[in-house]
Amino acid sequence: MLQVCVRQQEEKAFIPSTPERHLLPAELSLLSPLFRKRRDQTPEPSPSWLTVCDAHMGSSASKAAHRATTDEPTEPEAKHLADLIQYINGTNMSVKHLADILSEKAGSSSWVVVFKALVTVHHLMVHGNERFIQHLASRNSLFTLHNFLDKSVMEGYAMSTFIRRYSRYLNEKSLAYRLIASDITKTKRGMDGMMRTMDTKQLLNTLPVIQTQFDALLNFNANPDELTNGIIHAAFTLLFKDSLRLFAAYNEGILNLLDKYFDMRKNECKESLDIYIKFLERTHKLVQFLKVAEQVGIDRNNIPYLTQAPHSLLEALKQHLASLEENNDSLLPYSLQHAFIPSIPNNPVMKASASRAWFAAHKPVGARQQCGKTIANNLDGSLASLVGNLNLGESPVNKYCLQWDIQ
């Protein structure tokens, strides 16, 4: 059997003819050393493979990539996507050649070809070997389609809008990998997961990256009557799945942040409060996004029930920050540090109505020993109720979680 090898050619950026997305100084400072290590340690193909590379590559991955991105206005065929997944999951298989083909396809003037190329890239990010998104993150630029417009057909005008939004999300997904050195939608969840075990500095660096990616996802902003063909519907389905995984990690990061909040200095509290307020805003936007998912036929059993956290929790955070400002950034006496923490039963599946009733019936307690649990345990019941029937990586909360795997 012939071995598949890699065409050796110069690294090219996705669509370099248009302005690229440069890293901001703050983003450069966040660039993960782990990402640099992974990138530097990516094995190069063996030189002994070079004699048969182009011919065999052309008969497998290249053909599948071209067939997945034809100009027929239908979503990429599952068999071609499966072939591409098999290719990039293979041992020592390079992803550069495949990325170059999809880059070229994304440079087409046809909205059909470009959209299908983006859907294919997203599918490979989600289901393929980590080396694919790692390679995309190592490129100087990705999709620069912010000016894309197909005027050749009527449908091209509407679809071009979603292509621009979709490409921005894929850019941010790749950039987030570069900054965090992992795909946050695939990280381990639960009490010993990535977001629950970060220290304060890591959280304050990571949560804004997640927020930016989440904003780009929600900015796709399609109404049910705009999902008019199989291509945009395939894109929306991938975004829907990403939204739940991303929100799960986001939510766990917020729980960790709140656990640490009452032990932070004033500047950290300010930053954390801003992050939490933005989290509440994004939760509301996600609710609207999920309503669209329900209206376009996604199984209601797969859609979590979300609700806002109790208003008294936000007020408690604001009061604590105000107390720090009045005391010139000095931590409050130990017995008063948690004076504003509502005591919430540690029930990870408590219904939203029960959560509100509990806050209404119980006043904040004084000393930590009266709480009986850490802040994170107290808040788990409140914030976990935001996600209703969605399993965030701990115990399955009901039959729907058992039937649906969002890994």
mmCIF file of N, CA and C in Angstrom, residues 196-320:
data_model
loop_
_atom_site.group_PDB
_atom_site.id
_atom_site.type_symbol
_atom_site.label_atom_id
_atom_site.label_comp_id
_atom_site.label_asym_id
_atom_site.label_seq_id
_atom_site.Cartn_x
_atom_site.Cartn_y
_atom_site.Cartn_z
ATOM 1 N N ARG A 196 -12.832 25.155 36.020
ATOM 2 C CA ARG A 196 -13.066 25.166 37.465
ATOM 3 C C ARG A 196 -11.769 25.135 38.268
ATOM 4 N N THR A 197 -10.647 24.838 37.622
ATOM 5 C CA THR A 197 -9.377 24.725 38.345
ATOM 6 C C THR A 197 -8.407 25.853 38.020
ATOM 7 N N MET A 198 -8.803 26.814 37.208
ATOM 8 C CA MET A 198 -7.941 27.959 36.897
ATOM 9 C C MET A 198 -7.785 28.862 38.109
ATOM 10 N N ASP A 199 -6.624 29.518 38.201
ATOM 11 C CA ASP A 199 -6.453 30.530 39.241
ATOM 12 C C ASP A 199 -7.029 31.855 38.744
ATOM 13 N N THR A 200 -7.017 32.851 39.601
ATOM 14 C CA THR A 200 -7.661 34.132 39.279
ATOM 15 C C THR A 200 -7.075 34.768 38.028
ATOM 16 N N LYS A 201 -5.761 34.792 37.914
ATOM 17 C CA LYS A 201 -5.120 35.422 36.761
ATOM 18 C C LYS A 201 -5.508 34.715 35.471
ATOM 19 N N GLN A 202 -5.490 33.399 35.484
ATOM 20 C CA GLN A 202 -5.878 32.639 34.292
ATOM 21 C C GLN A 202 -7.322 32.910 33.907
ATOM 22 N N LEU A 203 -8.201 32.979 34.899
ATOM 23 C CA LEU A 203 -9.610 33.251 34.619
ATOM 24 C C LEU A 203 -9.806 34.618 33.994
ATOM 25 N N LEU A 204 -9.139 35.618 34.551
ATOM 26 C CA LEU A 204 -9.303 36.977 34.048
ATOM 27 C C LEU A 204 -8.725 37.125 32.643
ATOM 28 N N ASN A 205 -7.796 36.254 32.274
ATOM 29 C CA ASN A 205 -7.266 36.252 30.911
ATOM 30 C C ASN A 205 -8.125 35.426 29.957
ATOM 31 N N THR A 206 -8.676 34.333 30.459
ATOM 32 C CA THR A 206 -9.373 33.378 29.595
ATOM 33 C C THR A 206 -10.826 33.757 29.330
ATOM 34 N N LEU A 207 -11.538 34.214 30.348
ATOM 35 C CA LEU A 207 -12.964 34.517 30.169
ATOM 36 C C LEU A 207 -13.219 35.587 29.102
ATOM 37 N N PRO A 208 -12.417 36.661 29.002
ATOM 38 C CA PRO A 208 -12.652 37.604 27.896
ATOM 39 C C PRO A 208 -12.453 36.973 26.518
ATOM 40 N N VAL A 209 -11.546 36.008 26.394
ATOM 41 C CA VAL A 209 -11.350 35.311 25.120
ATOM 42 C C VAL A 209 -12.608 34.511 24.777
ATOM 43 N N ILE A 210 -13.169 33.843 25.779
ATOM 44 C CA ILE A 210 -14.407 33.091 25.561
ATOM 45 C C ILE A 210 -15.544 34.040 25.202
ATOM 46 N N GLN A 211 -15.606 35.182 25.877
ATOM 47 C CA GLN A 211 -16.654 36.154 25.583
ATOM 48 C C GLN A 211 -16.585 36.624 24.138
ATOM 49 N N THR A 212 -15.381 36.892 23.645
ATOM 50 C CA THR A 212 -15.223 37.361 22.269
ATOM 51 C C THR A 212 -15.668 36.295 21.278
ATOM 52 N N GLN A 213 -15.282 35.050 21.529
ATOM 53 C CA GLN A 213 -15.708 33.954 20.651
ATOM 54 C C GLN A 213 -17.222 33.781 20.705
ATOM 55 N N PHE A 214 -17.784 33.883 21.892
ATOM 56 C CA PHE A 214 -19.226 33.728 22.069
ATOM 57 C C PHE A 214 -19.975 34.853 21.350
ATOM 58 N N ASP A 215 -19.450 36.071 21.422
ATOM 59 C CA ASP A 215 -20.068 37.198 20.721
ATOM 60 C C ASP A 215 -20.114 36.947 19.217
ATOM 61 N N ALA A 216 -18.993 36.451 18.680
ATOM 62 C CA ALA A 216 -18.939 36.183 17.240
ATOM 63 C C ALA A 216 -19.949 35.109 16.852
ATOM 64 N N LEU A 217 -20.123 34.117 17.700
ATOM 65 C CA LEU A 217 -21.093 33.061 17.417
ATOM 66 C C LEU A 217 -22.513 33.615 17.412
ATOM 67 N N LEU A 218 -22.862 34.343 18.462
ATOM 68 C CA LEU A 218 -24.226 34.860 18.566
ATOM 69 C C LEU A 218 -24.514 35.921 17.508
ATOM 70 N N ASN A 219 -23.460 36.552 16.996
ATOM 71 C CA ASN A 219 -23.635 37.577 15.973
ATOM 72 C C ASN A 219 -24.036 36.984 14.625
ATOM 73 N N PHE A 220 -24.033 35.659 14.491
ATOM 74 C CA PHE A 220 -24.555 35.046 13.264
ATOM 75 C C PHE A 220 -25.995 35.488 13.056
ATOM 76 N N ASN A 221 -26.759 35.518 14.138
ATOM 77 C CA ASN A 221 -28.023 36.250 14.202
ATOM 78 C C ASN A 221 -28.959 35.972 13.022
ATOM 79 N N ALA A 222 -29.224 34.693 12.784
ATOM 80 C CA ALA A 222 -30.128 34.323 11.696
ATOM 81 C C ALA A 222 -31.528 34.080 12.231
ATOM 82 N N ASN A 223 -32.514 34.591 11.535
ATOM 83 C CA ASN A 223 -33.907 34.295 11.846
ATOM 84 C C ASN A 223 -34.310 33.002 11.150
ATOM 85 N N PRO A 224 -35.338 32.328 11.652
ATOM 86 C CA PRO A 224 -35.760 31.066 11.021
ATOM 87 C C PRO A 224 -36.038 31.197 9.533
ATOM 88 N N ASP A 225 -36.633 32.314 9.116
ATOM 89 C CA ASP A 225 -36.971 32.453 7.701
ATOM 90 C C ASP A 225 -35.760 32.787 6.837
ATOM 91 N N GLU A 226 -34.586 32.965 7.457
ATOM 92 C CA GLU A 226 -33.362 33.218 6.698
ATOM 93 C C GLU A 226 -32.548 31.941 6.481
ATOM 94 N N LEU A 227 -32.917 30.871 7.158
ATOM 95 C CA LEU A 227 -32.225 29.590 6.969
ATOM 96 C C LEU A 227 -32.901 28.858 5.810
ATOM 97 N N THR A 228 -32.630 29.337 4.612
ATOM 98 C CA THR A 228 -33.413 28.957 3.443
ATOM 99 C C THR A 228 -32.815 27.834 2.619
ATOM 100 N N ASN A 229 -31.637 27.356 2.978
ATOM 101 C CA ASN A 229 -31.018 26.283 2.193
ATOM 102 C C ASN A 229 -30.193 25.380 3.103
ATOM 103 N N GLY A 230 -29.785 24.237 2.560
ATOM 104 C CA GLY A 230 -29.076 23.254 3.363
ATOM 105 C C GLY A 230 -27.723 23.715 3.852
ATOM 106 N N ILE A 231 -27.071 24.629 3.126
ATOM 107 C CA ILE A 231 -25.730 25.072 3.507
ATOM 108 C C ILE A 231 -25.782 25.927 4.770
ATOM 109 N N ILE A 232 -26.642 26.942 4.769
ATOM 110 C CA ILE A 232 -26.732 27.801 5.946
ATOM 111 C C ILE A 232 -27.324 27.026 7.124
ATOM 112 N N HIS A 233 -28.175 26.074 6.844
ATOM 113 C CA HIS A 233 -28.741 25.253 7.925
ATOM 114 C C HIS A 233 -27.654 24.388 8.559
ATOM 115 N N ALA A 234 -26.735 23.863 7.726
ATOM 116 C CA ALA A 234 -25.617 23.075 8.255
ATOM 117 C C ALA A 234 -24.704 23.946 9.118
ATOM 118 N N ALA A 235 -24.474 25.175 8.669
ATOM 119 C CA ALA A 235 -23.654 26.101 9.452
ATOM 120 C C ALA A 235 -24.321 26.398 10.790
ATOM 121 N N PHE A 236 -25.623 26.654 10.762
ATOM 122 C CA PHE A 236 -26.347 26.970 11.992
ATOM 123 C C PHE A 236 -26.316 25.793 12.962
ATOM 124 N N THR A 237 -26.432 24.575 12.449
ATOM 125 C CA THR A 237 -26.397 23.399 13.316
ATOM 126 C C THR A 237 -25.053 23.266 14.021
ATOM 127 N N LEU A 238 -23.969 23.504 13.294
ATOM 128 C CA LEU A 238 -22.640 23.465 13.905
ATOM 129 C C LEU A 238 -22.495 24.566 14.951
ATOM 130 N N LEU A 239 -23.028 25.742 14.654
ATOM 131 C CA LEU A 239 -22.977 26.842 15.621
ATOM 132 C C LEU A 239 -23.804 26.520 16.860
ATOM 133 N N PHE A 240 -24.943 25.894 16.669
ATOM 134 C CA PHE A 240 -25.790 25.507 17.794
ATOM 135 C C PHE A 240 -25.034 24.578 18.748
ATOM 136 N N LYS A 241 -24.387 23.564 18.199
ATOM 137 C CA LYS A 241 -23.641 22.629 19.038
ATOM 138 C C LYS A 241 -22.483 23.329 19.743
ATOM 139 N N ASP A 242 -21.792 24.204 19.008
ATOM 140 C CA ASP A 242 -20.693 24.959 19.628
ATOM 141 C C ASP A 242 -21.205 25.868 20.742
ATOM 142 N N SER A 243 -22.382 26.435 20.534
ATOM 143 C CA SER A 243 -22.906 27.386 21.525
ATOM 144 C C SER A 243 -23.118 26.720 22.881
ATOM 145 N N LEU A 244 -23.600 25.480 22.877
ATOM 146 C CA LEU A 244 -23.853 24.785 24.140
ATOM 147 C C LEU A 244 -22.555 24.375 24.814
ATOM 148 N N ARG A 245 -21.611 23.885 24.031
ATOM 149 C CA ARG A 245 -20.322 23.503 24.605
ATOM 150 C C ARG A 245 -19.586 24.734 25.136
ATOM 151 N N LEU A 246 -19.647 25.814 24.360
ATOM 152 C CA LEU A 246 -18.948 27.034 24.758
ATOM 153 C C LEU A 246 -19.581 27.638 26.002
ATOM 154 N N PHE A 247 -20.909 27.640 26.047
ATOM 155 C CA PHE A 247 -21.590 28.201 27.209
ATOM 156 C C PHE A 247 -21.325 27.364 28.458
ATOM 157 N N ALA A 248 -21.224 26.048 28.292
ATOM 158 C CA ALA A 248 -20.940 25.187 29.433
ATOM 159 C C ALA A 248 -19.604 25.555 30.070
ATOM 160 N N ALA A 249 -18.577 25.752 29.238
ATOM 161 C CA ALA A 249 -17.264 26.146 29.753
ATOM 162 C C ALA A 249 -17.313 27.561 30.326
ATOM 163 N N TYR A 250 -18.020 28.439 29.650
ATOM 164 C CA TYR A 250 -18.193 29.830 30.092
ATOM 165 C C TYR A 250 -18.835 29.863 31.475
ATOM 166 N N ASN A 251 -19.910 29.108 31.643
ATOM 167 C CA ASN A 251 -20.636 29.061 32.906
ATOM 168 C C ASN A 251 -19.748 28.555 34.044
ATOM 169 N N GLU A 252 -18.953 27.526 33.756
ATOM 170 C CA GLU A 252 -18.082 26.985 34.790
ATOM 171 C C GLU A 252 -16.981 27.962 35.156
ATOM 172 N N GLY A 253 -16.499 28.725 34.170
ATOM 173 C CA GLY A 253 -15.522 29.756 34.481
ATOM 174 C C GLY A 253 -16.106 30.825 35.378
ATOM 175 N N ILE A 254 -17.366 31.187 35.153
ATOM 176 C CA ILE A 254 -18.032 32.181 35.994
ATOM 177 C C ILE A 254 -18.202 31.651 37.419
ATOM 178 N N LEU A 255 -18.567 30.383 37.561
ATOM 179 C CA LEU A 255 -18.673 29.792 38.899
ATOM 180 C C LEU A 255 -17.343 29.888 39.647
ATOM 181 N N ASN A 256 -16.271 29.589 38.955
ATOM 182 C CA ASN A 256 -14.938 29.662 39.562
ATOM 183 C C ASN A 256 -14.606 31.106 39.936
ATOM 184 N N LEU A 257 -14.957 32.027 39.057
ATOM 185 C CA LEU A 257 -14.682 33.441 39.315
ATOM 186 C C LEU A 257 -15.431 33.929 40.547
ATOM 187 N N LEU A 258 -16.693 33.528 40.672
ATOM 188 C CA LEU A 258 -17.482 33.942 41.824
ATOM 189 C C LEU A 258 -16.966 33.303 43.113
ATOM 190 N N ASP A 259 -16.446 32.117 42.997
ATOM 191 C CA ASP A 259 -15.857 31.463 44.155
ATOM 192 C C ASP A 259 -14.696 32.278 44.715
ATOM 193 N N LYS A 260 -13.950 32.929 43.819
ATOM 194 C CA LYS A 260 -12.764 33.673 44.223
ATOM 195 C C LYS A 260 -13.050 35.153 44.474
ATOM 196 N N TYR A 261 -14.229 35.604 44.090
ATOM 197 C CA TYR A 261 -14.525 37.039 44.057
ATOM 198 C C TYR A 261 -14.299 37.734 45.396
ATOM 199 N N PHE A 262 -14.766 37.147 46.469
ATOM 200 C CA PHE A 262 -14.721 37.820 47.761
ATOM 201 C C PHE A 262 -13.334 37.795 48.410
ATOM 202 N N ASP A 263 -12.376 37.190 47.720
ATOM 203 C CA ASP A 263 -10.991 37.203 48.185
ATOM 204 C C ASP A 263 -10.093 38.021 47.261
ATOM 205 N N MET A 264 -10.685 38.716 46.287
ATOM 206 C CA MET A 264 -9.915 39.489 45.314
ATOM 207 C C MET A 264 -9.653 40.907 45.813
ATOM 208 N N ARG A 265 -8.647 41.520 45.214
ATOM 209 C CA ARG A 265 -8.407 42.939 45.431
ATOM 210 C C ARG A 265 -9.410 43.743 44.609
ATOM 211 N N LYS A 266 -9.432 45.044 44.849
ATOM 212 C CA LYS A 266 -10.447 45.893 44.241
ATOM 213 C C LYS A 266 -10.407 45.845 42.704
ATOM 214 N N ASN A 267 -9.220 45.982 42.114
ATOM 215 C CA ASN A 267 -9.122 45.995 40.657
ATOM 216 C C ASN A 267 -9.586 44.666 40.055
ATOM 217 N N GLU A 268 -9.262 43.573 40.710
ATOM 218 C CA GLU A 268 -9.714 42.264 40.238
ATOM 219 C C GLU A 268 -11.226 42.135 40.362
ATOM 220 N N CYS A 269 -11.779 42.681 41.453
ATOM 221 C CA CYS A 269 -13.235 42.656 41.617
ATOM 222 C C CYS A 269 -13.924 43.457 40.523
ATOM 223 N N LYS A 270 -13.361 44.622 40.182
ATOM 224 C CA LYS A 270 -13.948 45.437 39.121
ATOM 225 C C LYS A 270 -13.982 44.665 37.806
ATOM 226 N N GLU A 271 -12.852 44.059 37.485
ATOM 227 C CA GLU A 271 -12.763 43.298 36.241
ATOM 228 C C GLU A 271 -13.718 42.109 36.267
ATOM 229 N N SER A 272 -13.785 41.431 37.398
ATOM 230 C CA SER A 272 -14.657 40.259 37.522
ATOM 231 C C SER A 272 -16.123 40.648 37.440
ATOM 232 N N LEU A 273 -16.489 41.768 38.058
ATOM 233 C CA LEU A 273 -17.877 42.218 38.003
ATOM 234 C C LEU A 273 -18.282 42.548 36.574
ATOM 235 N N ASP A 274 -17.374 43.179 35.833
ATOM 236 C CA ASP A 274 -17.651 43.489 34.435
ATOM 237 C C ASP A 274 -17.843 42.209 33.627
ATOM 238 N N ILE A 275 -16.999 41.220 33.881
ATOM 239 C CA ILE A 275 -17.109 39.923 33.190
ATOM 240 C C ILE A 275 -18.452 39.266 33.520
ATOM 241 N N TYR A 276 -18.860 39.335 34.786
ATOM 242 C CA TYR A 276 -20.112 38.701 35.189
ATOM 243 C C TYR A 276 -21.318 39.391 34.551
ATOM 244 N N ILE A 277 -21.300 40.707 34.511
ATOM 245 C CA ILE A 277 -22.409 41.436 33.887
ATOM 246 C C ILE A 277 -22.512 41.081 32.401
ATOM 247 N N LYS A 278 -21.375 40.988 31.745
ATOM 248 C CA LYS A 278 -21.378 40.598 30.330
ATOM 249 C C LYS A 278 -21.883 39.164 30.164
ATOM 250 N N PHE A 279 -21.562 38.313 31.115
ATOM 251 C CA PHE A 279 -22.052 36.939 31.083
ATOM 252 C C PHE A 279 -23.586 36.914 31.127
ATOM 253 N N LEU A 280 -24.176 37.740 31.995
ATOM 254 C CA LEU A 280 -25.631 37.795 32.079
ATOM 255 C C LEU A 280 -26.239 38.268 30.765
ATOM 256 N N GLU A 281 -25.596 39.251 30.140
ATOM 257 C CA GLU A 281 -26.090 39.763 28.864
ATOM 258 C C GLU A 281 -26.035 38.680 27.789
ATOM 259 N N ARG A 282 -24.962 37.936 27.776
ATOM 260 C CA ARG A 282 -24.809 36.891 26.773
ATOM 261 C C ARG A 282 -25.748 35.717 27.021
ATOM 262 N N THR A 283 -26.054 35.474 28.279
ATOM 263 C CA THR A 283 -27.040 34.435 28.586
ATOM 264 C C THR A 283 -28.386 34.788 27.969
ATOM 265 N N HIS A 284 -28.761 36.051 28.070
ATOM 266 C CA HIS A 284 -30.028 36.506 27.479
ATOM 267 C C HIS A 284 -29.999 36.349 25.957
ATOM 268 N N LYS A 285 -28.869 36.686 25.335
ATOM 269 C CA LYS A 285 -28.761 36.546 23.883
ATOM 270 C C LYS A 285 -28.795 35.079 23.462
ATOM 271 N N LEU A 286 -28.202 34.221 24.283
ATOM 272 C CA LEU A 286 -28.227 32.794 23.966
ATOM 273 C C LEU A 286 -29.653 32.260 23.998
ATOM 274 N N VAL A 287 -30.457 32.762 24.922
ATOM 275 C CA VAL A 287 -31.862 32.348 24.980
ATOM 276 C C VAL A 287 -32.542 32.629 23.636
ATOM 277 N N GLN A 288 -32.304 33.801 23.065
ATOM 278 C CA GLN A 288 -32.897 34.140 21.770
ATOM 279 C C GLN A 288 -32.365 33.236 20.670
ATOM 280 N N PHE A 289 -31.070 32.943 20.734
ATOM 281 C CA PHE A 289 -30.456 32.045 19.746
ATOM 282 C C PHE A 289 -31.097 30.661 19.806
ATOM 283 N N LEU A 290 -31.343 30.173 21.006
ATOM 284 C CA LEU A 290 -31.923 28.843 21.165
ATOM 285 C C LEU A 290 -33.382 28.805 20.725
ATOM 286 N N LYS A 291 -34.078 29.932 20.816
ATOM 287 C CA LYS A 291 -35.446 29.992 20.309
ATOM 288 C C LYS A 291 -35.468 29.766 18.804
ATOM 289 N N VAL A 292 -34.476 30.333 18.114
ATOM 290 C CA VAL A 292 -34.371 30.115 16.670
ATOM 291 C C VAL A 292 -34.103 28.641 16.392
ATOM 292 N N ALA A 293 -33.213 28.030 17.195
ATOM 293 C CA ALA A 293 -32.900 26.610 17.019
ATOM 294 C C ALA A 293 -34.155 25.764 17.133
ATOM 295 N N GLU A 294 -34.995 26.091 18.083
ATOM 296 C CA GLU A 294 -36.227 25.328 18.270
ATOM 297 C C GLU A 294 -37.157 25.503 17.079
ATOM 298 N N GLN A 295 -37.217 26.721 16.545
ATOM 299 C CA GLN A 295 -38.134 27.007 15.445
ATOM 300 C C GLN A 295 -37.700 26.380 14.126
ATOM 301 N N VAL A 296 -36.411 26.050 13.989
ATOM 302 C CA VAL A 296 -35.956 25.476 12.723
ATOM 303 C C VAL A 296 -35.868 23.962 12.782
ATOM 304 N N GLY A 297 -36.409 23.356 13.832
ATOM 305 C CA GLY A 297 -36.541 21.915 13.846
ATOM 306 C C GLY A 297 -35.550 21.139 14.681
ATOM 307 N N ILE A 298 -34.667 21.809 15.419
ATOM 308 C CA ILE A 298 -33.765 21.085 16.307
ATOM 309 C C ILE A 298 -34.588 20.522 17.461
ATOM 310 N N ASP A 299 -34.346 19.274 17.791
ATOM 311 C CA ASP A 299 -35.124 18.563 18.807
ATOM 312 C C ASP A 299 -35.152 19.358 20.115
ATOM 313 N N ARG A 300 -36.345 19.597 20.629
ATOM 314 C CA ARG A 300 -36.477 20.374 21.871
ATOM 315 C C ARG A 300 -35.784 19.692 23.039
ATOM 316 N N ASN A 301 -35.664 18.383 22.995
ATOM 317 C CA ASN A 301 -34.953 17.669 24.051
ATOM 318 C C ASN A 301 -33.468 18.017 24.084
ATOM 319 N N ASN A 302 -32.956 18.547 22.974
ATOM 320 C CA ASN A 302 -31.545 18.918 22.884
ATOM 321 C C ASN A 302 -31.302 20.376 23.238
ATOM 322 N N ILE A 303 -32.371 21.115 23.538
ATOM 323 C CA ILE A 303 -32.253 22.544 23.809
ATOM 324 C C ILE A 303 -32.455 22.793 25.299
ATOM 325 N N PRO A 304 -31.443 23.313 25.986
ATOM 326 C CA PRO A 304 -31.575 23.534 27.432
ATOM 327 C C PRO A 304 -32.502 24.693 27.756
ATOM 328 N N TYR A 305 -33.038 24.655 28.960
ATOM 329 C CA TYR A 305 -33.855 25.764 29.457
ATOM 330 C C TYR A 305 -32.946 26.697 30.251
ATOM 331 N N LEU A 306 -32.897 27.948 29.835
ATOM 332 C CA LEU A 306 -32.023 28.923 30.478
ATOM 333 C C LEU A 306 -32.842 30.003 31.170
ATOM 334 N N THR A 307 -32.304 30.515 32.259
ATOM 335 C CA THR A 307 -32.936 31.643 32.934
ATOM 336 C C THR A 307 -31.850 32.483 33.583
ATOM 337 N N GLN A 308 -32.137 33.736 33.818
ATOM 338 C CA GLN A 308 -31.153 34.620 34.431
ATOM 339 C C GLN A 308 -30.935 34.261 35.892
ATOM 340 N N ALA A 309 -29.711 34.532 36.378
ATOM 341 C CA ALA A 309 -29.417 34.358 37.799
ATOM 342 C C ALA A 309 -30.198 35.398 38.607
ATOM 343 N N PRO A 310 -30.471 35.132 39.880
ATOM 344 C CA PRO A 310 -31.207 36.078 40.716
ATOM 345 C C PRO A 310 -30.525 37.440 40.770
ATOM 346 N N HIS A 311 -31.315 38.492 40.710
ATOM 347 C CA HIS A 311 -30.776 39.853 40.721
ATOM 348 C C HIS A 311 -30.019 40.138 42.014
ATOM 349 N N SER A 312 -30.425 39.517 43.103
ATOM 350 C CA SER A 312 -29.775 39.773 44.382
ATOM 351 C C SER A 312 -28.314 39.330 44.378
ATOM 352 N N LEU A 313 -27.955 38.372 43.529
ATOM 353 C CA LEU A 313 -26.560 37.961 43.437
ATOM 354 C C LEU A 313 -25.716 39.087 42.850
ATOM 355 N N LEU A 314 -26.190 39.713 41.792
ATOM 356 C CA LEU A 314 -25.470 40.836 41.200
ATOM 357 C C LEU A 314 -25.343 41.976 42.194
ATOM 358 N N GLU A 315 -26.391 42.248 42.936
ATOM 359 C CA GLU A 315 -26.341 43.313 43.929
ATOM 360 C C GLU A 315 -25.315 43.003 45.014
ATOM 361 N N ALA A 316 -25.207 41.724 45.390
ATOM 362 C CA ALA A 316 -24.226 41.337 46.405
ATOM 363 C C ALA A 316 -22.810 41.603 45.914
ATOM 364 N N LEU A 317 -22.553 41.312 44.652
ATOM 365 C CA LEU A 317 -21.224 41.550 44.092
ATOM 366 C C LEU A 317 -20.911 43.038 44.046
ATOM 367 N N LYS A 318 -21.891 43.836 43.666
ATOM 368 C CA LYS A 318 -21.695 45.287 43.617
ATOM 369 C C LYS A 318 -21.448 45.863 45.006
ATOM 370 N N GLN A 319 -22.183 45.388 45.984
ATOM 371 C CA GLN A 319 -22.013 45.881 47.352
ATOM 372 C C GLN A 319 -20.631 45.553 47.895
ATOM 373 N N HIS A 320 -20.135 44.367 47.561
ATOM 374 C CA HIS A 320 -18.807 43.993 48.044
ATOM 375 C C HIS A 320 -17.742 44.899 47.429
#
